XYZ file of C-alpha atoms in Angstrom:
316
model
C 65.220 102.043 54.426
C 67.858 103.032 52.529
C 68.606 101.534 49.414
C 71.656 101.183 47.952
C 73.814 99.989 44.723
C 77.152 97.810 44.865
C 79.179 96.738 41.795
C 82.055 94.384 42.022
C 84.468 94.738 39.011
C 87.021 91.965 38.880
C 89.338 90.317 36.832
C 86.666 87.560 35.587
C 83.177 88.804 36.396
C 81.133 92.226 37.413
C 78.469 91.955 39.936
C 75.606 94.231 40.606
C 73.562 93.919 43.590
C 70.391 96.672 44.622
C 69.480 95.998 47.912
C 67.845 97.279 50.992
C 69.132 98.211 53.776
C 67.736 97.674 57.449
C 69.435 98.972 60.260
C 71.669 101.365 58.116
C 74.147 102.907 60.958
C 73.684 100.179 63.481
C 76.203 97.441 64.351
C 74.561 94.953 62.312
C 72.614 96.410 59.212
C 70.691 93.499 56.995
C 70.525 93.689 53.125
C 67.339 92.388 51.154
C 68.237 91.718 47.752
C 66.458 93.623 44.974
C 68.693 92.984 42.730
C 71.515 90.639 42.230
C 72.848 89.945 38.597
C 76.691 89.018 37.488
C 78.128 88.825 33.774
C 81.485 87.009 32.829
C 83.095 89.811 31.099
C 86.844 88.626 31.292
C 87.767 92.027 32.018
C 91.462 90.810 33.028
C 91.742 88.917 29.862
C 95.408 88.725 28.896
C 96.174 91.439 31.922
C 99.125 89.000 33.402
C 101.079 88.828 30.024
C 100.428 92.362 28.559
C 99.912 94.666 31.270
C 96.972 96.446 29.817
C 93.354 95.965 29.104
C 92.246 94.599 26.032
C 89.790 96.744 23.913
C 87.179 94.088 23.533
C 87.581 93.326 27.451
C 87.069 97.003 28.136
C 83.905 97.056 25.765
C 82.409 93.846 26.974
C 82.791 95.385 30.836
C 81.475 98.527 29.851
C 78.543 97.488 28.037
C 77.424 95.371 31.049
C 77.873 98.815 33.182
C 75.941 100.542 30.790
C 73.334 98.112 31.610
C 73.559 98.196 35.293
C 73.389 101.902 35.342
C 70.193 101.607 33.590
C 68.764 98.956 36.502
C 70.553 101.645 39.212
C 68.388 104.135 37.768
C 65.052 101.736 37.373
C 65.362 100.814 40.912
C 65.918 103.880 42.328
C 69.346 103.072 44.525
C 69.980 106.395 46.270
C 73.780 105.479 47.073
C 75.972 103.941 44.418
C 79.734 102.336 44.814
C 81.714 100.781 42.339
C 84.586 98.933 43.381
C 87.383 97.513 40.942
C 90.102 95.019 41.748
C 93.035 92.633 40.693
C 93.008 93.526 36.738
C 92.318 97.469 37.110
C 95.297 97.551 40.086
C 97.483 95.790 37.211
C 96.606 97.405 34.046
C 98.448 100.318 33.077
C 95.459 101.732 30.988
C 93.056 101.679 33.770
C 92.223 105.332 33.200
C 90.307 104.478 29.873
C 88.113 102.276 31.894
C 87.769 104.736 34.768
C 86.575 107.221 32.781
C 84.425 104.997 30.883
C 82.466 104.417 34.405
C 82.327 107.597 35.515
C 80.736 108.704 32.285
C 77.869 105.803 32.652
C 77.412 105.896 36.400
C 77.970 109.341 37.207
C 79.941 108.201 40.196
C 83.812 107.622 40.647
C 84.638 104.239 40.723
C 87.423 102.943 42.823
C 90.332 100.693 42.406
C 90.867 99.287 46.265
C 93.799 97.693 47.227
C 94.004 94.045 48.215
C 94.013 94.158 51.830
C 90.511 96.558 51.506
C 89.252 93.867 48.896
C 89.747 90.762 51.736
C 88.343 93.543 54.532
C 85.145 93.982 52.324
C 85.071 90.137 51.821
C 85.348 88.996 55.298
C 82.737 91.763 55.978
C 80.387 90.343 53.491
C 80.927 86.649 54.345
C 80.322 87.312 57.955
C 77.230 89.549 57.941
C 75.176 86.333 56.765
C 76.754 83.115 58.744
C 76.706 82.253 62.081
C 78.974 83.862 64.429
C 81.628 82.056 66.031
C 82.397 84.627 68.579
C 85.981 85.240 69.271
C 87.036 81.971 67.357
C 89.098 83.330 64.210
C 87.689 82.270 61.047
C 89.230 82.563 57.797
C 87.608 83.767 54.861
C 89.465 82.848 51.416
C 87.911 84.908 48.189
C 89.261 83.470 45.532
C 88.862 85.263 42.132
C 90.098 85.440 38.630
C 93.405 87.596 39.643
C 93.867 87.751 42.989
C 92.892 85.665 46.329
C 92.459 87.469 49.652
C 93.346 85.535 53.108
C 91.949 87.252 55.923
C 91.837 86.038 59.630
C 88.847 87.629 61.447
C 86.498 87.071 64.410
C 83.566 88.879 66.030
C 85.263 91.843 66.397
C 86.371 92.290 62.557
C 89.690 91.639 60.484
C 92.635 90.637 62.652
C 94.884 90.299 59.469
C 94.372 90.270 55.650
C 96.855 89.436 52.355
C 96.085 89.517 48.942
C 98.142 87.788 46.671
C 98.233 87.600 42.903
C 97.045 83.972 42.119
C 93.287 83.072 40.458
C 91.672 81.030 38.249
C 92.114 83.662 35.198
C 95.670 84.522 36.184
C 96.828 80.978 36.512
C 94.760 79.368 33.174
C 96.528 81.833 31.436
C 99.670 81.620 32.557
C 100.184 78.074 33.217
C 97.074 75.648 32.108
C 97.222 76.168 28.262
C 96.964 72.607 27.082
C 92.806 70.626 27.579
C 93.519 69.123 30.015
C 96.401 70.538 31.575
C 99.673 68.179 31.705
C 101.499 67.439 34.636
C 104.073 69.873 33.871
C 101.805 72.877 33.542
C 100.054 71.381 36.961
C 103.334 71.552 39.035
C 104.246 75.171 37.439
C 100.413 76.454 38.633
C 101.162 74.568 41.952
C 104.501 76.084 42.920
C 103.169 79.699 42.170
C 100.082 79.285 44.195
C 102.070 77.387 46.911
C 104.474 80.291 46.905
C 101.718 83.223 46.779
C 100.416 81.449 50.137
C 103.858 81.303 52.051
C 103.703 85.136 51.345
C 100.263 85.463 52.377
C 101.075 83.416 55.777
C 103.485 85.647 56.917
C 101.333 88.531 57.735
C 98.072 86.264 58.536
C 98.785 83.591 60.946
C 96.486 80.785 59.164
C 97.325 78.480 62.250
C 95.255 80.347 64.534
C 92.081 79.954 62.187
C 89.262 77.471 63.513
C 87.220 77.287 60.081
C 87.586 78.188 56.808
C 85.303 79.847 54.789
C 85.512 80.162 50.927
C 83.930 82.633 49.016
C 83.281 84.085 45.066
C 82.534 81.791 41.810
C 84.983 79.433 41.773
C 84.766 78.185 45.410
C 80.516 77.845 44.872
C 81.272 76.222 41.450
C 83.537 73.319 43.238
C 80.947 73.316 45.902
C 78.194 72.564 43.399
C 80.332 69.946 41.727
C 81.157 67.973 45.098
C 77.529 68.199 46.064
C 76.370 66.945 42.002
C 73.566 69.444 41.942
C 70.927 69.249 38.785
C 71.564 72.816 38.496
C 73.111 75.673 39.784
C 71.934 76.659 43.458
C 72.726 79.310 45.692
C 70.079 78.095 48.448
C 71.467 74.295 48.175
C 75.507 76.186 47.699
C 75.705 78.717 51.083
C 76.133 77.699 54.051
C 77.426 74.545 53.216
C 79.956 72.275 55.316
C 82.041 69.898 53.520
C 84.919 67.741 54.335
C 88.314 68.739 52.915
C 88.610 65.030 51.044
C 85.439 65.531 49.311
C 86.334 68.834 48.270
C 89.950 68.358 47.553
C 88.173 65.412 44.925
C 85.730 68.106 43.546
C 88.921 70.615 42.965
C 90.650 67.543 41.274
C 87.751 66.510 39.128
C 87.127 69.818 37.834
C 91.010 70.553 37.041
C 91.522 66.557 35.008
C 88.559 67.195 32.996
C 88.313 68.376 29.157
C 86.630 71.637 28.782
C 83.854 69.580 27.054
C 83.334 68.010 30.452
C 83.005 71.025 32.123
C 80.694 72.908 29.974
C 78.341 69.768 29.761
C 78.057 70.151 34.002
C 74.498 71.173 34.588
C 75.495 74.121 36.979
C 78.556 75.611 34.970
C 78.474 79.309 34.040
C 79.582 79.527 30.426
C 82.013 82.260 31.683
C 83.579 79.560 34.128
C 84.411 76.708 31.715
C 87.597 78.051 30.590
C 89.120 78.741 34.159
C 87.288 76.504 37.060
C 90.089 74.014 36.770
C 92.475 76.681 37.887
C 89.935 77.993 40.400
C 90.321 74.256 41.468
C 93.902 73.843 41.758
C 94.245 77.117 43.758
C 91.558 75.771 46.375
C 92.512 72.539 46.600
C 96.336 73.952 47.584
C 94.674 76.420 49.792
C 93.031 73.564 51.760
C 95.807 70.913 51.897
C 97.860 73.869 53.716
C 95.201 74.776 56.105
C 94.885 70.917 56.942
C 98.955 71.124 57.331
C 99.354 74.439 59.441
C 96.314 73.421 61.952
C 97.946 70.180 62.313
C 94.318 68.831 61.242
C 92.030 70.599 63.570
C 90.479 71.627 60.533
C 88.819 68.902 58.730
C 86.000 70.896 56.636
C 85.410 73.986 54.670
C 82.506 76.022 54.435
C 81.117 77.874 51.504
C 79.282 81.122 51.413
C 77.778 82.508 48.489
C 77.589 86.526 50.228
C 81.234 87.854 49.597
C 82.689 91.332 48.684
C 79.755 92.491 46.554
C 77.432 92.330 50.240
C 80.462 93.877 51.833
C 80.417 96.793 49.444
C 76.436 97.302 49.541
C 76.980 97.378 53.504
C 80.078 99.671 53.566
C 77.713 102.654 51.803
C 74.431 101.855 53.783
């Protein structure tokens, strides 16, 4: 049994998974959670506009990293991998962040490409969902700064593309009012539609036989669609809902005021400001998938397991 620690540092949140790996080195290793934590630190605050990390965002993220380093030491993880994604790719002053993480963790943080991010997301999602064999499935990782589209099957990734639309980026760029205006929504949708079209040049979306959504925006939208009394990963993971049901949940969150979203029992405080944009992105993705598959895809599956699990599996 190998104990590993994986850290996924995105635009909105930083997450830690300490897990025991059974069957390390085999074709299908399995993870058993020891610790799974998430902090919303909004590392990407303002990066879309300024191209740099804000000092307070760096401070929040390094404070969480310090806490994670202590948990990793306490639980005796033998292998550690720290992965940074969209916001860190974009920030000119990323070296300050990288140096800070290295000092705290004693490992070199990796700023991975969008394509590697997509592949890790697919590995994490597919590791815990029933195999669909040779039928290609599309995993969509809807993050804070970027969204990854990855088509794959039982043999692995067929095609992948990362595009720069996410819940934080679209909120900061377009959705300033509470709730957003029709013009703001239209501008954000135009960005998202262009990004999906760009992804489709690399990823043959029409080959997908199913759509699996991962990451916090998608899981929160699913909680909203299910009207859960609290956030419950067990209730959310593996849920398959009709596209109309998911789209209605997306629209509901987009149209709500901030106060109404904050009052929802399953809403993490760090997602209140950006979940409307997450709903907008997910709605447009599902509408495009229904269109390009000519109605063959009528449902969407939600996975609570994603890039974080993929990172853990990659070092097992």
